Amino acid sequence: MVWTVNQQVGRGRSRIWGVALLCWLFIMLVTPKIPLSYRNHLYADMRNFVGVPNTLNVITNFPFLIVGVLGFVLCLGGGSFFNIRLPGELWGWLLFYGGTASVAFGSAYYHLRPDDNRVLLDTLPMMIAYSSLFSTFILERLGERIGLSCLFSLVVLAVLSTSYARTFNDLRLCMIFQLIPCIAIPIMTFLFPPKYTHSRYWLWAVGVFILAKMEALADMKIYCANNYIISGHSLEHLCSAIAPVLVTVMLMHRSCRFPRKSYCFLLLGSGSHDRLGEIKECP
């Protein structure tokens, strides 16, 4: 019976990955090449303050450093601060916060003098943070083994996608890589039961990320709308930094759901009545 259930789950996962691969191939075939150009490095706000080129685009990366370092240190603290039950989860969250902190350095370095060579240092840490976050979500929903395999695979894919963009002058892989978690996380949230409480924070983080990308697309329009105070790209940095803040709050407040339910089930199945108070507290 258990073997049959596991076999069905395994087939379901294989179908999911098969559909994802087919979608990726379809997108690559039907979409035109998106090359790098000098326009990619022209931002609405290029003002210099106190001798720092593109000042606001540089300093708005500082929140990534604060959140990344703080989250990394709290992860090392273990269960004292975050509810992380599995070793695989710990590796995923450490890599996520490490990538988030690296975004601050890579993006600031790129915005000091934007060009095709420096953009890799801006893109790669962000891609690693995305891949580790998505892998941790998969680990929570589908299990430690598949989550760890995704962590390794997606990090390698992030490096390959960035290298492909620079070598073949095509941004499609990087853009698809960033788009997939925004689609997959909301769908998987409703398809697979969460291991922890406060799972709504995943959806909020995705919403914040989508909002940040919209701000980046409206870089000049936002800059003009607020009388040239701050550009859409600078707001994208600040908005993107909210996503790791949200998942940090989630890690601090969430609790494991399944062990408590299993414990209640065992008590009810054994006919125990002397622990009725605990049973009533179970969800």
PDB file of C-alpha atoms in Angstrom:
ATOM      1  CA  MET A   1       0.000   0.000   0.000  1.00  0.00           C
ATOM      2  CA  VAL A   2       2.715   2.498   1.022  1.00  0.00           C
ATOM      3  CA  TRP A   3       4.841   1.466  -1.962  1.00  0.00           C
ATOM      4  CA  THR A   4       1.907   2.123  -4.301  1.00  0.00           C
ATOM      5  CA  VAL A   5       1.314   5.569  -2.857  1.00  0.00           C
ATOM      6  CA  ASN A   6       5.012   6.460  -3.130  1.00  0.00           C
ATOM      7  CA  GLN A   7       5.037   5.226  -6.723  1.00  0.00           C
ATOM      8  CA  GLN A   8       2.070   7.438  -7.585  1.00  0.00           C
ATOM      9  CA  VAL A   9       3.706  10.449  -5.917  1.00  0.00           C
ATOM     10  CA  GLY A  10       6.896   9.765  -7.843  1.00  0.00           C
ATOM     11  CA  ARG A  11       4.982   9.626 -11.122  1.00  0.00           C
ATOM     12  CA  GLY A  12       3.237  12.883 -10.268  1.00  0.00           C
ATOM     13  CA  ARG A  13       6.557  14.606  -9.643  1.00  0.00           C
ATOM     14  CA  SER A  14       7.981  13.257 -12.904  1.00  0.00           C
ATOM     15  CA  ARG A  15       4.969  14.634 -14.763  1.00  0.00           C
ATOM     16  CA  ILE A  16       5.435  18.048 -13.166  1.00  0.00           C
ATOM     17  CA  TRP A  17       9.090  18.211 -14.187  1.00  0.00           C
ATOM     18  CA  GLY A  18       8.205  16.915 -17.652  1.00  0.00           C
ATOM     19  CA  VAL A  19       5.586  19.619 -18.142  1.00  0.00           C
ATOM     20  CA  ALA A  20       8.010  22.268 -16.848  1.00  0.00           C
ATOM     21  CA  LEU A  21      10.679  21.122 -19.318  1.00  0.00           C
ATOM     22  CA  LEU A  22       8.227  21.164 -22.224  1.00  0.00           C
ATOM     23  CA  CYS A  23       7.066  24.667 -21.280  1.00  0.00           C
ATOM     24  CA  TRP A  24      10.658  25.854 -21.129  1.00  0.00           C
ATOM     25  CA  LEU A  25      11.447  24.377 -24.555  1.00  0.00           C
ATOM     26  CA  PHE A  26       8.279  25.890 -26.008  1.00  0.00           C
ATOM     27  CA  ILE A  27       9.168  29.348 -24.701  1.00  0.00           C
ATOM     28  CA  MET A  28      12.706  29.107 -26.065  1.00  0.00           C
ATOM     29  CA  LEU A  29      11.391  28.073 -29.490  1.00  0.00           C
ATOM     30  CA  VAL A  30       8.625  30.651 -29.912  1.00  0.00           C
ATOM     31  CA  THR A  31      10.270  33.704 -28.352  1.00  0.00           C
ATOM     32  CA  PRO A  32      12.832  35.817 -30.206  1.00  0.00           C
ATOM     33  CA  LYS A  33      16.356  36.313 -28.983  1.00  0.00           C
ATOM     34  CA  ILE A  34      16.699  39.101 -26.405  1.00  0.00           C
ATOM     35  CA  PRO A  35      20.205  40.535 -26.825  1.00  0.00           C
ATOM     36  CA  LEU A  36      22.179  42.702 -24.459  1.00  0.00           C
ATOM     37  CA  SER A  37      22.566  46.292 -25.615  1.00  0.00           C
ATOM     38  CA  TYR A  38      23.737  49.599 -24.275  1.00  0.00           C
ATOM     39  CA  ARG A  39      20.088  50.490 -23.596  1.00  0.00           C
ATOM     40  CA  ASN A  40      20.042  47.857 -20.844  1.00  0.00           C
ATOM     41  CA  HIS A  41      22.554  49.967 -18.950  1.00  0.00           C
ATOM     42  CA  LEU A  42      20.813  53.324 -19.342  1.00  0.00           C
ATOM     43  CA  TYR A  43      18.710  54.096 -16.277  1.00  0.00           C
ATOM     44  CA  ALA A  44      16.422  57.025 -15.614  1.00  0.00           C
ATOM     45  CA  ASP A  45      18.318  58.303 -12.573  1.00  0.00           C
ATOM     46  CA  MET A  46      22.036  58.662 -13.281  1.00  0.00           C
ATOM     47  CA  ARG A  47      22.723  61.501 -10.843  1.00  0.00           C
ATOM     48  CA  ASN A  48      25.951  61.641  -8.874  1.00  0.00           C
ATOM     49  CA  PHE A  49      26.042  62.709  -5.230  1.00  0.00           C
ATOM     50  CA  VAL A  50      29.191  63.091  -3.116  1.00  0.00           C
ATOM     51  CA  GLY A  51      31.253  61.698  -5.984  1.00  0.00           C
ATOM     52  CA  VAL A  52      29.371  58.370  -6.257  1.00  0.00           C
ATOM     53  CA  PRO A  53      28.144  57.607  -9.795  1.00  0.00           C
ATOM     54  CA  ASN A  54      24.475  56.641 -10.069  1.00  0.00           C
ATOM     55  CA  THR A  55      24.202  57.261  -6.353  1.00  0.00           C
ATOM     56  CA  LEU A  56      20.632  56.164  -5.614  1.00  0.00           C
ATOM     57  CA  ASN A  57      20.903  53.024  -7.726  1.00  0.00           C
ATOM     58  CA  VAL A  58      24.033  52.130  -5.738  1.00  0.00           C
ATOM     59  CA  ILE A  59      22.972  52.884  -2.170  1.00  0.00           C
ATOM     60  CA  THR A  60      19.501  51.318  -2.522  1.00  0.00           C
ATOM     61  CA  ASN A  61      21.297  47.950  -2.563  1.00  0.00           C
ATOM     62  CA  PHE A  62      22.303  48.387   1.081  1.00  0.00           C
ATOM     63  CA  PRO A  63      19.094  46.744   2.456  1.00  0.00           C
ATOM     64  CA  PHE A  64      20.113  43.496   0.724  1.00  0.00           C
ATOM     65  CA  LEU A  65      23.301  43.445   2.785  1.00  0.00           C
ATOM     66  CA  ILE A  66      21.469  44.028   6.072  1.00  0.00           C
ATOM     67  CA  VAL A  67      18.787  41.395   5.466  1.00  0.00           C
ATOM     68  CA  GLY A  68      21.241  38.891   3.981  1.00  0.00           C
ATOM     69  CA  VAL A  69      23.795  39.075   6.788  1.00  0.00           C
ATOM     70  CA  LEU A  70      21.126  39.114   9.508  1.00  0.00           C
ATOM     71  CA  GLY A  71      19.324  36.114   8.015  1.00  0.00           C
ATOM     72  CA  PHE A  72      22.578  34.191   7.545  1.00  0.00           C
ATOM     73  CA  VAL A  73      23.572  34.730  11.176  1.00  0.00           C
ATOM     74  CA  LEU A  74      20.114  33.761  12.446  1.00  0.00           C
ATOM     75  CA  CYS A  75      20.229  30.589  10.331  1.00  0.00           C
ATOM     76  CA  LEU A  76      23.504  29.637  11.989  1.00  0.00           C
ATOM     77  CA  GLY A  77      21.736  30.068  15.325  1.00  0.00           C
ATOM     78  CA  GLY A  78      19.487  27.124  14.414  1.00  0.00           C
ATOM     79  CA  GLY A  79      16.181  26.590  16.188  1.00  0.00           C
ATOM     80  CA  SER A  80      16.762  29.469  18.604  1.00  0.00           C
ATOM     81  CA  PHE A  81      15.515  31.964  16.002  1.00  0.00           C
ATOM     82  CA  PHE A  82      14.176  30.112  12.946  1.00  0.00           C
ATOM     83  CA  ASN A  83      11.989  27.034  12.785  1.00  0.00           C
ATOM     84  CA  ILE A  84      14.161  24.930  10.462  1.00  0.00           C
ATOM     85  CA  ARG A  85      13.630  21.218  10.988  1.00  0.00           C
ATOM     86  CA  LEU A  86      15.676  19.548   8.215  1.00  0.00           C
ATOM     87  CA  PRO A  87      19.402  19.856   7.353  1.00  0.00           C
ATOM     88  CA  GLY A  88      18.481  20.330   3.705  1.00  0.00           C
ATOM     89  CA  GLU A  89      16.381  23.345   4.608  1.00  0.00           C
ATOM     90  CA  LEU A  90      19.290  24.862   6.497  1.00  0.00           C
ATOM     91  CA  TRP A  91      21.583  24.612   3.462  1.00  0.00           C
ATOM     92  CA  GLY A  92      18.942  26.171   1.257  1.00  0.00           C
ATOM     93  CA  TRP A  93      18.303  29.091   3.589  1.00  0.00           C
ATOM     94  CA  LEU A  94      22.007  29.707   4.161  1.00  0.00           C
ATOM     95  CA  LEU A  95      22.568  29.864   0.418  1.00  0.00           C
ATOM     96  CA  PHE A  96      19.566  32.157  -0.001  1.00  0.00           C
ATOM     97  CA  TYR A  97      20.754  34.656   2.591  1.00  0.00           C
ATOM     98  CA  GLY A  98      24.328  34.417   1.329  1.00  0.00           C
ATOM     99  CA  GLY A  99      23.107  35.160  -2.189  1.00  0.00           C
ATOM    100  CA  THR A 100      20.981  38.051  -0.917  1.00  0.00           C
ATOM    101  CA  ALA A 101      23.981  39.638   0.809  1.00  0.00           C
ATOM    102  CA  SER A 102      26.060  39.122  -2.341  1.00  0.00           C
ATOM    103  CA  VAL A 103      23.441  40.996  -4.375  1.00  0.00           C
ATOM    104  CA  ALA A 104      24.322  44.147  -2.427  1.00  0.00           C
ATOM    105  CA  PHE A 105      27.979  43.989  -3.492  1.00  0.00           C
ATOM    106  CA  GLY A 106      27.400  42.774  -7.047  1.00  0.00           C
ATOM    107  CA  SER A 107      24.619  45.220  -7.874  1.00  0.00           C
ATOM    108  CA  ALA A 108      26.393  48.188  -6.279  1.00  0.00           C
ATOM    109  CA  TYR A 109      29.579  47.372  -8.203  1.00  0.00           C
ATOM    110  CA  TYR A 110      27.609  47.106 -11.445  1.00  0.00           C
ATOM    111  CA  HIS A 111      25.726  50.384 -10.973  1.00  0.00           C
ATOM    112  CA  LEU A 112      28.943  52.285 -10.345  1.00  0.00           C
ATOM    113  CA  ARG A 113      29.731  51.737 -14.031  1.00  0.00           C
ATOM    114  CA  PRO A 114      27.042  49.722 -15.838  1.00  0.00           C
ATOM    115  CA  ASP A 115      28.322  47.611 -18.744  1.00  0.00           C
ATOM    116  CA  ASP A 116      28.092  44.095 -20.183  1.00  0.00           C
ATOM    117  CA  ASN A 117      31.028  42.795 -18.143  1.00  0.00           C
ATOM    118  CA  ARG A 118      29.849  44.000 -14.754  1.00  0.00           C
ATOM    119  CA  VAL A 119      26.232  42.949 -15.246  1.00  0.00           C
ATOM    120  CA  LEU A 120      27.225  39.319 -14.543  1.00  0.00           C
ATOM    121  CA  LEU A 121      28.138  40.265 -10.986  1.00  0.00           C
ATOM    122  CA  ASP A 122      24.709  41.837 -10.622  1.00  0.00           C
ATOM    123  CA  THR A 123      22.761  38.941 -12.156  1.00  0.00           C
ATOM    124  CA  LEU A 124      24.503  35.846 -10.772  1.00  0.00           C
ATOM    125  CA  PRO A 125      24.002  36.468  -7.002  1.00  0.00           C
ATOM    126  CA  MET A 126      20.354  37.301  -7.665  1.00  0.00           C
ATOM    127  CA  MET A 127      19.887  34.086  -9.670  1.00  0.00           C
ATOM    128  CA  ILE A 128      21.510  32.029  -6.903  1.00  0.00           C
ATOM    129  CA  ALA A 129      19.197  33.610  -4.327  1.00  0.00           C
ATOM    130  CA  TYR A 130      16.162  32.823  -6.514  1.00  0.00           C
ATOM    131  CA  SER A 131      17.221  29.221  -7.093  1.00  0.00           C
ATOM    132  CA  SER A 132      17.930  28.499  -3.417  1.00  0.00           C
ATOM    133  CA  LEU A 133      14.652  30.082  -2.304  1.00  0.00           C
ATOM    134  CA  PHE A 134      12.639  28.114  -4.857  1.00  0.00           C
ATOM    135  CA  SER A 135      14.477  24.900  -3.944  1.00  0.00           C
ATOM    136  CA  THR A 136      13.700  25.437  -0.265  1.00  0.00           C
ATOM    137  CA  PHE A 137      10.040  25.885  -1.127  1.00  0.00           C
ATOM    138  CA  ILE A 138      10.118  22.620  -3.112  1.00  0.00           C
ATOM    139  CA  LEU A 139      11.860  20.868  -0.218  1.00  0.00           C
ATOM    140  CA  GLU A 140       9.139  22.012   2.163  1.00  0.00           C
ATOM    141  CA  ARG A 141       6.312  20.870  -0.110  1.00  0.00           C
ATOM    142  CA  LEU A 142       7.695  17.743  -1.810  1.00  0.00           C
ATOM    143  CA  GLY A 143      10.386  16.373   0.509  1.00  0.00           C
ATOM    144  CA  GLU A 144      14.040  16.723   1.400  1.00  0.00           C
ATOM    145  CA  ARG A 145      15.449  14.474  -1.305  1.00  0.00           C
ATOM    146  CA  ILE A 146      13.826  16.232  -4.243  1.00  0.00           C
ATOM    147  CA  GLY A 147      14.467  19.618  -2.632  1.00  0.00           C
ATOM    148  CA  LEU A 148      18.206  19.018  -2.302  1.00  0.00           C
ATOM    149  CA  SER A 149      18.438  17.709  -5.852  1.00  0.00           C
ATOM    150  CA  CYS A 150      16.637  20.855  -7.045  1.00  0.00           C
ATOM    151  CA  LEU A 151      18.963  23.029  -4.986  1.00  0.00           C
ATOM    152  CA  PHE A 152      22.027  21.618  -6.711  1.00  0.00           C
ATOM    153  CA  SER A 153      20.407  21.552 -10.156  1.00  0.00           C
ATOM    154  CA  LEU A 154      18.980  25.069 -10.001  1.00  0.00           C
ATOM    155  CA  VAL A 155      22.199  26.625  -8.718  1.00  0.00           C
ATOM    156  CA  VAL A 156      24.082  24.997 -11.600  1.00  0.00           C
ATOM    157  CA  LEU A 157      21.357  26.177 -13.982  1.00  0.00           C
ATOM    158  CA  ALA A 158      21.655  29.716 -12.599  1.00  0.00           C
ATOM    159  CA  VAL A 159      25.377  29.750 -13.371  1.00  0.00           C
ATOM    160  CA  LEU A 160      24.809  28.271 -16.834  1.00  0.00           C
ATOM    161  CA  SER A 161      22.008  30.730 -17.630  1.00  0.00           C
ATOM    162  CA  THR A 162      24.179  33.686 -16.681  1.00  0.00           C
ATOM    163  CA  SER A 163      27.100  32.330 -18.697  1.00  0.00           C
ATOM    164  CA  TYR A 164      24.787  31.687 -21.655  1.00  0.00           C
ATOM    165  CA  ALA A 165      23.531  35.275 -21.539  1.00  0.00           C
ATOM    166  CA  ARG A 166      27.069  36.662 -21.687  1.00  0.00           C
ATOM    167  CA  THR A 167      28.448  34.165 -24.203  1.00  0.00           C
ATOM    168  CA  PHE A 168      25.568  34.114 -26.688  1.00  0.00           C
ATOM    169  CA  ASN A 169      24.248  37.617 -25.988  1.00  0.00           C
ATOM    170  CA  ASP A 170      20.772  36.313 -25.117  1.00  0.00           C
ATOM    171  CA  LEU A 171      18.830  37.139 -21.954  1.00  0.00           C
ATOM    172  CA  ARG A 172      15.988  34.667 -22.437  1.00  0.00           C
ATOM    173  CA  LEU A 173      17.301  31.969 -20.086  1.00  0.00           C
ATOM    174  CA  CYS A 174      17.829  34.471 -17.276  1.00  0.00           C
ATOM    175  CA  MET A 175      14.376  35.947 -17.755  1.00  0.00           C
ATOM    176  CA  ILE A 176      12.700  32.524 -17.842  1.00  0.00           C
ATOM    177  CA  PHE A 177      14.662  31.497 -14.761  1.00  0.00           C
ATOM    178  CA  GLN A 178      13.258  34.465 -12.843  1.00  0.00           C
ATOM    179  CA  LEU A 179       9.737  33.976 -14.205  1.00  0.00           C
ATOM    180  CA  ILE A 180       9.308  30.283 -13.302  1.00  0.00           C
ATOM    181  CA  PRO A 181       9.250  30.692  -9.464  1.00  0.00           C
ATOM    182  CA  CYS A 182       6.657  33.477  -9.784  1.00  0.00           C
ATOM    183  CA  ILE A 183       4.350  31.036 -11.585  1.00  0.00           C
ATOM    184  CA  ALA A 184       5.278  27.779  -9.845  1.00  0.00           C
ATOM    185  CA  ILE A 185       5.139  28.932  -6.210  1.00  0.00           C
ATOM    186  CA  PRO A 186       1.486  30.135  -6.288  1.00  0.00           C
ATOM    187  CA  ILE A 187       0.402  26.982  -8.166  1.00  0.00           C
ATOM    188  CA  MET A 188       2.291  24.629  -5.839  1.00  0.00           C
ATOM    189  CA  THR A 189       0.942  26.507  -2.814  1.00  0.00           C
ATOM    190  CA  PHE A 190      -2.537  25.267  -3.660  1.00  0.00           C
ATOM    191  CA  LEU A 191      -1.556  21.837  -5.012  1.00  0.00           C
ATOM    192  CA  PHE A 192       0.698  20.612  -2.196  1.00  0.00           C
ATOM    193  CA  PRO A 193       0.013  20.919   1.551  1.00  0.00           C
ATOM    194  CA  PRO A 194       2.495  23.018   3.555  1.00  0.00           C
ATOM    195  CA  LYS A 195       4.661  21.495   6.239  1.00  0.00           C
ATOM    196  CA  TYR A 196       4.609  24.721   8.260  1.00  0.00           C
ATOM    197  CA  THR A 197       2.142  27.414   9.201  1.00  0.00           C
ATOM    198  CA  HIS A 198       2.300  30.984   7.824  1.00  0.00           C
ATOM    199  CA  SER A 199       2.672  29.699   4.259  1.00  0.00           C
ATOM    200  CA  ARG A 200       0.879  32.799   2.966  1.00  0.00           C
ATOM    201  CA  TYR A 201       4.184  34.649   3.302  1.00  0.00           C
ATOM    202  CA  TRP A 202       5.385  32.783   0.201  1.00  0.00           C
ATOM    203  CA  LEU A 203       2.605  34.383  -1.835  1.00  0.00           C
ATOM    204  CA  TRP A 204       3.352  37.807  -0.409  1.00  0.00           C
ATOM    205  CA  ALA A 205       7.022  37.449  -1.308  1.00  0.00           C
ATOM    206  CA  VAL A 206       6.097  36.513  -4.890  1.00  0.00           C
ATOM    207  CA  GLY A 207       3.738  39.480  -5.087  1.00  0.00           C
ATOM    208  CA  VAL A 208       6.461  41.845  -3.887  1.00  0.00           C
ATOM    209  CA  PHE A 209       8.902  40.457  -6.446  1.00  0.00           C
ATOM    210  CA  ILE A 210       6.400  40.940  -9.294  1.00  0.00           C
ATOM    211  CA  LEU A 211       5.748  44.503  -8.103  1.00  0.00           C
ATOM    212  CA  ALA A 212       9.501  45.161  -8.097  1.00  0.00           C
ATOM    213  CA  LYS A 213       9.813  43.996 -11.707  1.00  0.00           C
ATOM    214  CA  MET A 214       6.933  46.248 -12.716  1.00  0.00           C
ATOM    215  CA  GLU A 215       8.725  49.188 -11.086  1.00  0.00           C
ATOM    216  CA  ALA A 216      11.863  48.363 -13.056  1.00  0.00           C
ATOM    217  CA  LEU A 217       9.912  48.336 -16.323  1.00  0.00           C
ATOM    218  CA  ALA A 218       8.394  51.715 -15.465  1.00  0.00           C
ATOM    219  CA  ASP A 219      11.755  53.200 -14.492  1.00  0.00           C
ATOM    220  CA  MET A 220      11.443  56.535 -16.300  1.00  0.00           C
ATOM    221  CA  LYS A 221       7.672  56.908 -15.830  1.00  0.00           C
ATOM    222  CA  ILE A 222       7.976  56.566 -12.058  1.00  0.00           C
ATOM    223  CA  TYR A 223      10.935  58.935 -12.029  1.00  0.00           C
ATOM    224  CA  CYS A 224       8.940  61.610 -13.858  1.00  0.00           C
ATOM    225  CA  ALA A 225       5.788  61.002 -11.817  1.00  0.00           C
ATOM    226  CA  ASN A 226       7.471  61.818  -8.489  1.00  0.00           C
ATOM    227  CA  ASN A 227       9.237  64.929  -9.834  1.00  0.00           C
ATOM    228  CA  TYR A 228      12.617  63.204 -10.267  1.00  0.00           C
ATOM    229  CA  ILE A 229      13.045  62.248  -6.634  1.00  0.00           C
ATOM    230  CA  ILE A 230      13.588  58.499  -7.058  1.00  0.00           C
ATOM    231  CA  SER A 231      13.484  56.259 -10.125  1.00  0.00           C
ATOM    232  CA  GLY A 232      11.617  53.039 -10.693  1.00  0.00           C
ATOM    233  CA  HIS A 233      14.863  51.065 -10.712  1.00  0.00           C
ATOM    234  CA  SER A 234      15.859  52.353  -7.283  1.00  0.00           C
ATOM    235  CA  LEU A 235      12.389  51.500  -6.019  1.00  0.00           C
ATOM    236  CA  GLU A 236      12.840  48.028  -7.500  1.00  0.00           C
ATOM    237  CA  HIS A 237      15.886  47.522  -5.261  1.00  0.00           C
ATOM    238  CA  LEU A 238      13.991  48.623  -2.165  1.00  0.00           C
ATOM    239  CA  CYS A 239      10.903  46.592  -3.033  1.00  0.00           C
ATOM    240  CA  SER A 240      12.941  43.463  -3.843  1.00  0.00           C
ATOM    241  CA  ALA A 241      14.603  43.689  -0.432  1.00  0.00           C
ATOM    242  CA  ILE A 242      11.168  43.336   1.180  1.00  0.00           C
ATOM    243  CA  ALA A 243      10.874  39.746  -0.116  1.00  0.00           C
ATOM    244  CA  PRO A 244      13.696  38.361   2.090  1.00  0.00           C
ATOM    245  CA  VAL A 245      12.253  40.371   4.988  1.00  0.00           C
ATOM    246  CA  LEU A 246       8.915  38.604   4.518  1.00  0.00           C
ATOM    247  CA  VAL A 247      10.423  35.115   4.438  1.00  0.00           C
ATOM    248  CA  THR A 248      12.528  36.020   7.486  1.00  0.00           C
ATOM    249  CA  VAL A 249       9.373  36.937   9.408  1.00  0.00           C
ATOM    250  CA  MET A 250       7.846  33.671   8.217  1.00  0.00           C
ATOM    251  CA  LEU A 251      10.806  31.650   9.516  1.00  0.00           C
ATOM    252  CA  MET A 252      10.594  33.356  12.907  1.00  0.00           C
ATOM    253  CA  HIS A 253       6.865  32.777  13.442  1.00  0.00           C
ATOM    254  CA  ARG A 254       6.019  29.550  11.641  1.00  0.00           C
ATOM    255  CA  SER A 255       5.512  26.208  13.361  1.00  0.00           C
ATOM    256  CA  CYS A 256       5.411  22.631  12.118  1.00  0.00           C
ATOM    257  CA  ARG A 257       1.907  21.430  11.269  1.00  0.00           C
ATOM    258  CA  PHE A 258       2.078  17.703  10.578  1.00  0.00           C
ATOM    259  CA  PRO A 259       3.711  16.319  13.750  1.00  0.00           C
ATOM    260  CA  ARG A 260       1.015  17.947  15.894  1.00  0.00           C
ATOM    261  CA  LYS A 261      -1.765  16.507  13.756  1.00  0.00           C
ATOM    262  CA  SER A 262      -0.151  13.077  13.744  1.00  0.00           C
ATOM    263  CA  TYR A 263       0.117  13.195  17.531  1.00  0.00           C
ATOM    264  CA  CYS A 264      -3.582  14.032  17.823  1.00  0.00           C
ATOM    265  CA  PHE A 265      -4.453  11.203  15.444  1.00  0.00           C
ATOM    266  CA  LEU A 266      -2.499   8.715  17.535  1.00  0.00           C
ATOM    267  CA  LEU A 267      -4.204   9.854  20.713  1.00  0.00           C
ATOM    268  CA  LEU A 268      -7.651   9.573  19.174  1.00  0.00           C
ATOM    269  CA  GLY A 269      -6.870   6.188  17.616  1.00  0.00           C
ATOM    270  CA  SER A 270      -5.577   4.757  20.886  1.00  0.00           C
ATOM    271  CA  GLY A 271      -8.769   5.753  22.716  1.00  0.00           C
ATOM    272  CA  SER A 272      -6.869   7.855  25.235  1.00  0.00           C
ATOM    273  CA  HIS A 273      -9.143  10.166  27.192  1.00  0.00           C
ATOM    274  CA  ASP A 274      -6.787  11.403  29.900  1.00  0.00           C
ATOM    275  CA  ARG A 275      -5.102  13.832  27.446  1.00  0.00           C
ATOM    276  CA  LEU A 276      -8.338  15.354  26.178  1.00  0.00           C
ATOM    277  CA  GLY A 277      -7.127  18.883  26.872  1.00  0.00           C
ATOM    278  CA  GLU A 278      -4.233  18.473  24.467  1.00  0.00           C
ATOM    279  CA  ILE A 279      -6.462  16.929  21.835  1.00  0.00           C
ATOM    280  CA  LYS A 280      -8.799  19.922  21.888  1.00  0.00           C
ATOM    281  CA  GLU A 281      -5.874  22.256  21.208  1.00  0.00           C
ATOM    282  CA  CYS A 282      -4.923  20.436  18.022  1.00  0.00           C
ATOM    283  CA  PRO A 283      -5.919  22.022  14.706  1.00  0.00           C
TER     284      PRO A 283
END
